[in-house]
Coordinates of C-alpha atoms and ligand atoms in Angstrom, one line a residue:
X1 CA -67.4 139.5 23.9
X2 CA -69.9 141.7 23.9
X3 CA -72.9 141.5 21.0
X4 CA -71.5 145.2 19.3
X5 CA -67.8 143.7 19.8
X6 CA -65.8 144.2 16.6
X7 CA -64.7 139.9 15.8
X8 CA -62.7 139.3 13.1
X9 CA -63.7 135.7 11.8
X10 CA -60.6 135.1 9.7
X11 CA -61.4 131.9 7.3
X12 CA -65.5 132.4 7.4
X13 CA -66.4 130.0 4.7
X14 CA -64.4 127.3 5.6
X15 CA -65.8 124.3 7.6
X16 CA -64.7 125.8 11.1
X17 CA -65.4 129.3 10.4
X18 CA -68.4 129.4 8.8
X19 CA -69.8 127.1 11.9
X20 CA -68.4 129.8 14.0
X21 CA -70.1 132.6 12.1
X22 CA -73.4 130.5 11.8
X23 CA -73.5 130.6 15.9
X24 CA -72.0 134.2 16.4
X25 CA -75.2 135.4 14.1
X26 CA -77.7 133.2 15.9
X27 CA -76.4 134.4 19.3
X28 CA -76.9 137.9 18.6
X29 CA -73.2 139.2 17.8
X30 CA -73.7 141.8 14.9
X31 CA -70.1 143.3 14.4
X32 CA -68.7 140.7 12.8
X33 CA -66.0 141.3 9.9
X34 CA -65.3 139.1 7.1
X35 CA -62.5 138.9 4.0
X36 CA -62.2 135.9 1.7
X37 CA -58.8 134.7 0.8
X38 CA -59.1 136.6 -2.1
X39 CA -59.9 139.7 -0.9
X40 CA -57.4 139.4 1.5
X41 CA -54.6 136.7 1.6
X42 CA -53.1 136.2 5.2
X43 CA -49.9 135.0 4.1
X44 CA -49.1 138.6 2.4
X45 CA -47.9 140.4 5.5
X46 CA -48.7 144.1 4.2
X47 CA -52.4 143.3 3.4
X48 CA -52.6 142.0 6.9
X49 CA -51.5 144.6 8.0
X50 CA -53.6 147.3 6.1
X51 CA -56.6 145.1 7.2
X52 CA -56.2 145.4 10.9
X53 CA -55.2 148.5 10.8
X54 CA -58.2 149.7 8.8
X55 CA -60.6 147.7 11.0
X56 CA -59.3 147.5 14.3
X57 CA -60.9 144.0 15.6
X58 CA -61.5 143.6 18.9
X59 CA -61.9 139.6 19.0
X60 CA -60.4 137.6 16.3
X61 CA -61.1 133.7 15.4
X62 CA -58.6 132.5 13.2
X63 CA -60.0 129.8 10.8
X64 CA -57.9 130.3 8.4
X65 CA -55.8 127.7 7.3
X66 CA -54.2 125.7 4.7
X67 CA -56.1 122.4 5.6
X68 CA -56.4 119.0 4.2
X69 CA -56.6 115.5 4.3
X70 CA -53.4 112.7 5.4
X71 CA -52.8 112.1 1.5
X72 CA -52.7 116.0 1.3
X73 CA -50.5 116.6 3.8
X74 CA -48.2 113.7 2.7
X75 CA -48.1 115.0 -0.6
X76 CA -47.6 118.6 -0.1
X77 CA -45.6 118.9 3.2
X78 CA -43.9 122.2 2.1
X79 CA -47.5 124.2 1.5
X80 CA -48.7 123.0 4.7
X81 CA -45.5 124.5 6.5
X82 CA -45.9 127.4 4.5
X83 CA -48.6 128.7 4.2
X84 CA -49.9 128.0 8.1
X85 CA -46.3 129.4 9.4
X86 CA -47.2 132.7 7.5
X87 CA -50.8 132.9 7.6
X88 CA -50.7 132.5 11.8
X89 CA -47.5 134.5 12.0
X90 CA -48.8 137.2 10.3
X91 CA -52.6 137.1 12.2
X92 CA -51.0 137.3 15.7
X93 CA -48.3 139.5 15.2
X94 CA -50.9 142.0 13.3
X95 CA -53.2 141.1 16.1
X96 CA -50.4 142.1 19.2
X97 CA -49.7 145.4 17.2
X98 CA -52.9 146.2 16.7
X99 CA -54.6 145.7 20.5
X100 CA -57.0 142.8 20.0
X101 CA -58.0 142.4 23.4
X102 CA -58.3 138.1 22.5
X103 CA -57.3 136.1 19.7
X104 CA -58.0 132.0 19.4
X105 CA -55.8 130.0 17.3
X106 CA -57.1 126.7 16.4
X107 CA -54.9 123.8 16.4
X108 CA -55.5 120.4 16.3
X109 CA -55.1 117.4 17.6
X110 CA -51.8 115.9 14.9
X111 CA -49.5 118.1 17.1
X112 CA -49.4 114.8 19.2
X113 CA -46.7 112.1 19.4
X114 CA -48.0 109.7 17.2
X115 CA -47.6 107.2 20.0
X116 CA -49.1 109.2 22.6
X117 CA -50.7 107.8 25.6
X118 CA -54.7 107.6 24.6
X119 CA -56.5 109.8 25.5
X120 CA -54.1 112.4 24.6
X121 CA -53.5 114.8 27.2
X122 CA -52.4 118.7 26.5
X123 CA -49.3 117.7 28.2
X124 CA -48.4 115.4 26.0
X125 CA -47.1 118.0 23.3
X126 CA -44.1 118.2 22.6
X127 CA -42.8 114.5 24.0
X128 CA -42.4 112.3 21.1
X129 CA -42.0 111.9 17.6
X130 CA -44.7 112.9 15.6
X131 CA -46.9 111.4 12.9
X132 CA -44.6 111.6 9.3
X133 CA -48.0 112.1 7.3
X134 CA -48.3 115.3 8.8
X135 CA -45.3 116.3 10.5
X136 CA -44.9 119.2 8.2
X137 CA -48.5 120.9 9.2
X138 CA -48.3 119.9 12.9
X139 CA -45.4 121.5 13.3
X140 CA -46.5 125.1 11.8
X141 CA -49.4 124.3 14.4
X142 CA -46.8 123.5 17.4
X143 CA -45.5 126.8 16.0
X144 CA -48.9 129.0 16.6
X145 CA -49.3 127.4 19.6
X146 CA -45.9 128.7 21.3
X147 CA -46.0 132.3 19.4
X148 CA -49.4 132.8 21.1
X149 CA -48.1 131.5 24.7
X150 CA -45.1 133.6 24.1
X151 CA -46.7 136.7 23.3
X152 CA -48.6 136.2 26.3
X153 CA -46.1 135.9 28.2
X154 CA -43.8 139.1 26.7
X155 CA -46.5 141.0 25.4
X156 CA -49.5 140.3 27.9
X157 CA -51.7 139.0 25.4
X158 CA -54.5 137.4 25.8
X159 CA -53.9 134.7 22.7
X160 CA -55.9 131.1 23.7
X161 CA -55.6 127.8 21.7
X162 CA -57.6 125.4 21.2
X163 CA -56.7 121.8 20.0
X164 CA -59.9 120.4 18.0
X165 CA -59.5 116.7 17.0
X166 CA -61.3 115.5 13.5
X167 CA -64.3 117.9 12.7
X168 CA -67.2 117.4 10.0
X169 CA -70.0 119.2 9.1
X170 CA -71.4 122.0 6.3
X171 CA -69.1 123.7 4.0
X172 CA -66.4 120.6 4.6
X173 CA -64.1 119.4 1.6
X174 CA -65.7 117.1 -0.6
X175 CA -62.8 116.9 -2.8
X176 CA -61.4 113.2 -3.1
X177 CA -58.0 114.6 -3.2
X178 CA -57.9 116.5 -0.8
X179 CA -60.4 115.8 2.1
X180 CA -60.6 114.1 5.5
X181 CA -61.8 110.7 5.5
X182 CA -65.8 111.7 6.5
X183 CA -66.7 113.5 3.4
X184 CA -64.6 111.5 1.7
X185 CA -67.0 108.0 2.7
X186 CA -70.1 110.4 2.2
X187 CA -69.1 111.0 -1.4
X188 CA -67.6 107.8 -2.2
X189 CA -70.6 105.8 -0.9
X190 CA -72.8 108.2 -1.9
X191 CA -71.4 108.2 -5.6
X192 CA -71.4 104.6 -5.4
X193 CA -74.8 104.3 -4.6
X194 CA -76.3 106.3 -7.9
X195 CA -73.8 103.8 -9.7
X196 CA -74.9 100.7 -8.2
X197 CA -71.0 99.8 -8.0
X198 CA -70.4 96.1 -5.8
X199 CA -67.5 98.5 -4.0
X200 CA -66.4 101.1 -2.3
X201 CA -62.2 101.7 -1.5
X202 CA -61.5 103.0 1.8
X203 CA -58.1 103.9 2.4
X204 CA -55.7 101.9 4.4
X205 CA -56.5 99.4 6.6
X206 CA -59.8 100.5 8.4
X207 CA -57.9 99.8 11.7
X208 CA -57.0 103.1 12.4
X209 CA -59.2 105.1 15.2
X210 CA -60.7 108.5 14.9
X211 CA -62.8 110.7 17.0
X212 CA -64.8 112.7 15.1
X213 CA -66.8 116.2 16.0
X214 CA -69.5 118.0 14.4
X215 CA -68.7 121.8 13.0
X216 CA -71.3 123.3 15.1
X217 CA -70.0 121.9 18.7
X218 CA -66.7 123.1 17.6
X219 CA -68.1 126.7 17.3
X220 CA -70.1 126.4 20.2
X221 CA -66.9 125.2 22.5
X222 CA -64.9 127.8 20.5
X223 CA -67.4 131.0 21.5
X224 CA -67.7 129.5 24.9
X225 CA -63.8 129.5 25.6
X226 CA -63.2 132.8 23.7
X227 CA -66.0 134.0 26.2
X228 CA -65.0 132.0 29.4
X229 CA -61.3 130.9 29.3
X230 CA -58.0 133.1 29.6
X231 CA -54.7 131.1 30.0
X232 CA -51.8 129.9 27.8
X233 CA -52.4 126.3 28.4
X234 CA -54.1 124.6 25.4
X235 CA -57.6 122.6 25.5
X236 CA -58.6 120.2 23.7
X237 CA -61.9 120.0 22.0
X238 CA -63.6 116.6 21.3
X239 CA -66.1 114.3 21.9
X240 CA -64.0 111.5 23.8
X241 CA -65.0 109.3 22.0
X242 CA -63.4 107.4 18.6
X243 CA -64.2 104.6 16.1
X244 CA -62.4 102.4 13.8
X245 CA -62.3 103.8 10.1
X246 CA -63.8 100.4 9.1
X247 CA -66.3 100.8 11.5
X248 CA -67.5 104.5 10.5
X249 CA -67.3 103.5 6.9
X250 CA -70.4 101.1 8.0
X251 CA -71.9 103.8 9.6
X252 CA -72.0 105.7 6.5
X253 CA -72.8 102.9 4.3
X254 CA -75.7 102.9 6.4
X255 CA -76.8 106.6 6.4
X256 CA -76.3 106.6 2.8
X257 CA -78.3 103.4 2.0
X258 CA -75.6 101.9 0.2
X259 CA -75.6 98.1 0.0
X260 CA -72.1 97.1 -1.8
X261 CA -69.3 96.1 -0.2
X262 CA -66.4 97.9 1.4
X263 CA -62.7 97.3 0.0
X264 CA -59.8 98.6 1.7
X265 CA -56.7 100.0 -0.2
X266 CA -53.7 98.9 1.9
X267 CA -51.3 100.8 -0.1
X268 CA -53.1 104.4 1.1
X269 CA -51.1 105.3 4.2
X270 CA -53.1 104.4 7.4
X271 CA -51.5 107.9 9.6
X272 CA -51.2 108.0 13.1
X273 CA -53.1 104.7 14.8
X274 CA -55.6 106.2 16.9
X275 CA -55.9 109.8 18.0
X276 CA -58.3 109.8 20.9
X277 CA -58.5 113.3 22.8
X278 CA -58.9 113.5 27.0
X279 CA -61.6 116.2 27.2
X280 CA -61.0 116.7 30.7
X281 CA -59.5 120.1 30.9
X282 CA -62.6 121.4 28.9
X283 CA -65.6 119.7 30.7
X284 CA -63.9 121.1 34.2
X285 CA -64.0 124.4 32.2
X286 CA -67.6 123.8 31.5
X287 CA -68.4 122.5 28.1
X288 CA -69.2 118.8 26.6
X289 CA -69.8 117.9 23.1
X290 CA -73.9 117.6 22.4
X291 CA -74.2 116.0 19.0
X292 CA -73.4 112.6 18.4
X293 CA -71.7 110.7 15.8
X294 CA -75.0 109.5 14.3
X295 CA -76.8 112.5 14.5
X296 CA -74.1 114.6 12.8
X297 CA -74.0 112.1 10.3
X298 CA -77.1 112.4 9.4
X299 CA -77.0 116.5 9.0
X300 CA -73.5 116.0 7.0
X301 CA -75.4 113.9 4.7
X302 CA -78.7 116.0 4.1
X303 CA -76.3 119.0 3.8
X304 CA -74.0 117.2 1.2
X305 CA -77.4 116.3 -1.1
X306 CA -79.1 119.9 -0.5
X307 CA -75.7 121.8 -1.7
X308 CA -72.7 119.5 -3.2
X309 CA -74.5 116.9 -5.1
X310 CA -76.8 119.1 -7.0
X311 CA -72.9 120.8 -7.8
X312 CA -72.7 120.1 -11.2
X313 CA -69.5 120.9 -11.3
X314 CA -68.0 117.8 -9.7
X315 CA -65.3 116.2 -11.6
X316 CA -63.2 114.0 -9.5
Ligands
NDP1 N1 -61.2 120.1 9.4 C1 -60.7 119.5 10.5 O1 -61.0 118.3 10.6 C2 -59.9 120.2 11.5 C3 -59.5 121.5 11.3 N2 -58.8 122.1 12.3 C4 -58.4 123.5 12.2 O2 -59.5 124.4 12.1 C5 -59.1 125.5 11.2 C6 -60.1 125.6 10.1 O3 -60.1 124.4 9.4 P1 -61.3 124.1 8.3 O4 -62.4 125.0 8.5 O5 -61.5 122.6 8.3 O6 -60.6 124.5 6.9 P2 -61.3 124.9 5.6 O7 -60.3 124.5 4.5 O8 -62.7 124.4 5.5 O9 -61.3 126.5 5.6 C7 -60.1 127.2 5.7 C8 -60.4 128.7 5.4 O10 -59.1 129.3 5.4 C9 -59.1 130.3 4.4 N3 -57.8 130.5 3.9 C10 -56.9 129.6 3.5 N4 -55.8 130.2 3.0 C11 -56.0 131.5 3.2 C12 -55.2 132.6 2.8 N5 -53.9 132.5 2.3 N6 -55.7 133.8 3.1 C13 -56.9 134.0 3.7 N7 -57.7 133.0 4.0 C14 -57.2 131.7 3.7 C15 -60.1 129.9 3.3 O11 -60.7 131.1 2.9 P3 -61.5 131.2 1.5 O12 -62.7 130.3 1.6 O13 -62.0 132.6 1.4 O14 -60.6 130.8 0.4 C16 -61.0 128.9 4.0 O15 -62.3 129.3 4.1 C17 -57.7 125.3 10.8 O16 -56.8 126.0 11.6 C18 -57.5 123.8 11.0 O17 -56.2 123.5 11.2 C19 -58.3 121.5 13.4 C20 -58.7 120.1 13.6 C21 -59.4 119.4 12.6
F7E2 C1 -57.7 116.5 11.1 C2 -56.4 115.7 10.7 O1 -56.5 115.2 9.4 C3 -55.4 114.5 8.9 O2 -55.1 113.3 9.6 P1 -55.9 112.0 9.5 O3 -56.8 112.0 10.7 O4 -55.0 110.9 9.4 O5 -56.8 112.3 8.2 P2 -57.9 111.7 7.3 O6 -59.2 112.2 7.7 O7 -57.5 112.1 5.9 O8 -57.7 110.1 7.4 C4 -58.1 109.4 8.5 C5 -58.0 107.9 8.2 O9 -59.0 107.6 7.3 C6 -58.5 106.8 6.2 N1 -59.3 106.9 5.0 C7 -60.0 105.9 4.5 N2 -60.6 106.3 3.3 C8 -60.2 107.6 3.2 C9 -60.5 108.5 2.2 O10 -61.2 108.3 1.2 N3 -60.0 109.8 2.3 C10 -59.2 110.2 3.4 N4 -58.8 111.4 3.5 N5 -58.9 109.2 4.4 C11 -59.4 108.0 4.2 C12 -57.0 107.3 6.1 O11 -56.2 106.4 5.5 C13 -56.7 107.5 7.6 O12 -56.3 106.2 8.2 C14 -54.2 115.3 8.8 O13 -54.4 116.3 7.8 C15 -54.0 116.0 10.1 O14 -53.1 117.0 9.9 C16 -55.2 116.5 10.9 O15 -55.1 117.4 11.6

């Protein structure tokens, strides 16, 4: 890309995009176009295609996506299908037709068999049964994944994906319902903490591993492949290194300053047991993760109390 490229940041206030748009700015890049859902819903084909064909992208990051936490994507396996079959089909078809000269879908690291071999390698798609909690979402993912290798392959596109495992950071889903377990424990301990309640519930067990990856090294490994990296074969983006959820609801505990105890609700599913990425395909290609578990945490949790908790408007 060059810095008067035309990108197309498709999702920009979401936790991923607005990362990616936060490091695009910084580095210089000032053709960048933007459309909230609003303004333009992806999964309505003809707006799609009006957009592209009224702004003619060069580079497009798509970070849009209907996203959400495992009781989410239990809940409502049919949106998750939905909407992410139509909003990707519709981005990188309008994208071929229109001569984008790269696109990068993100994926992410449920397209794994839940039983895959830790880490989990790229070649590991597609050779076992997946997690049920989010079969529904990984497969619309699995889907994006083989449209963009086959229009590379038919069309000569140059379509990359990238396969990021459990992300945090600013502009992240705080909504109890709905969220990933991170800014679900900074809430819930935080909340807890004002209260002075003896507990915080943690879903599940607390057995379960994650690996978990700040925003802005997502955006940074994103530029750098959508810069660096043409080929159909998917990379994995992560840190390489995962925690028990028992052990990062600690951690938070801890960043928070919350002094209760910790009480786990069994009858919340668990998901997939540990989800572990190899990161060997990116660091050959250049990259590692720089920001660590604890420093992330820590700008999560001044970014929740300079913008969400002063949100009046929290209800759940
Ligand atoms: N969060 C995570 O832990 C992980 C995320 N990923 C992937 O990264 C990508 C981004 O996720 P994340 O940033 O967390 O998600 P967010 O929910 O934070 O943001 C998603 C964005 O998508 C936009 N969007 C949703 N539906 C539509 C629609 N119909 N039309 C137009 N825009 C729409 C929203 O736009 P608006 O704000 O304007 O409504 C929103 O800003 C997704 O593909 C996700 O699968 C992968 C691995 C882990
Ligand atoms: C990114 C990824 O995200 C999802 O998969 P997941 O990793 O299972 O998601 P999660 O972050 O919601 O949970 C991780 C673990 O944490 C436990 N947990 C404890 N307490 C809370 C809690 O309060 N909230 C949540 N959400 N989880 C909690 C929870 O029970 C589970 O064991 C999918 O959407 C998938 O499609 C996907 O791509």
């Amino acid at each position: 890309m060059n810095l008067d490229s035309k990108i197309y940041v498709a999702g920009h206030r979401g936790l991923v995009g607005s990362a990616i748009t936060r490091n695009l700015q910084e580095n210089g890049y000032t053709n960048l176009v933007f459309r909230t859902s609003g303004q333009l819903d992806l999964t309505k084909r003809d707006q799609v295609d009006a957009f592209f064909e009224e702004e003619q992208p060069e580079y497009v990051f798509l970070a849009a996506a209907k996203v959400g936490g495992i009781v989410a994507n239990n809940d409502f396996p049919a949106d998750f299908i939905r909407d992410n079959l139509m909003i990707q089909t519709n981005v990188i078809d309008a994208a071929h037709q229109n001569h984008v000269k790269k696109l990068l879908f993100l994926g992410s690291t449920c397209i794994y068999p839940k039983l895959a071999a830790q880490p989990m390698r790229e070649d590991s798609l597609l050779t076992g049964e997946l997690e049920p909690t989010n079969e529904a979402y990984a497969i619309a993912k699995i889907a994006g994944i083989k449209m963009c290798q086959a229009y590379n392959r038919q069309h000569g596109t140059n379509f990359i994906s990238i396969m990021p495992t459990n992300l945090y950071g600013p502009n992240d889903n705080f909504d109890l319902n709905s969220s990933h377990v991170l800014p679900a424990l900074i809430r819930k301990f935080h909340e807890a903490k004002l209260n002075n309640a003896p507990t915080v519930e943690v879903w599940g067990t607390g057995t379960p591993k994650r690996e978990f990856l700040y925003s802005d090294d997502l955006a940074d490994a994103a530029i750098y492949l959508m810069n660096t990296y043409n080929g159909s074969d998917l990379v994995n983006v992560g840190m390489g290194k995962d925690i028990s959820i028992k052990e990062l609801a600690e951690k938070i505990g801890k960043t928070v300053g919350y002094s209760g105890a910790i009480v786990f609700n069994a009858s919340k599913p668990d998901g997939a047991p540990r989800k572990l990425v190899d990161v060997n395909r990116l660091k050959d290609l250049g990259w590692t993760a720089k920001i660590s578990l604890d420093e992330g945490l820590e700008m999560a949790y001044t970014w929740f109390l300079e913008n969400i908790e002063k949100n009046t408007m929290m209800t759940n």
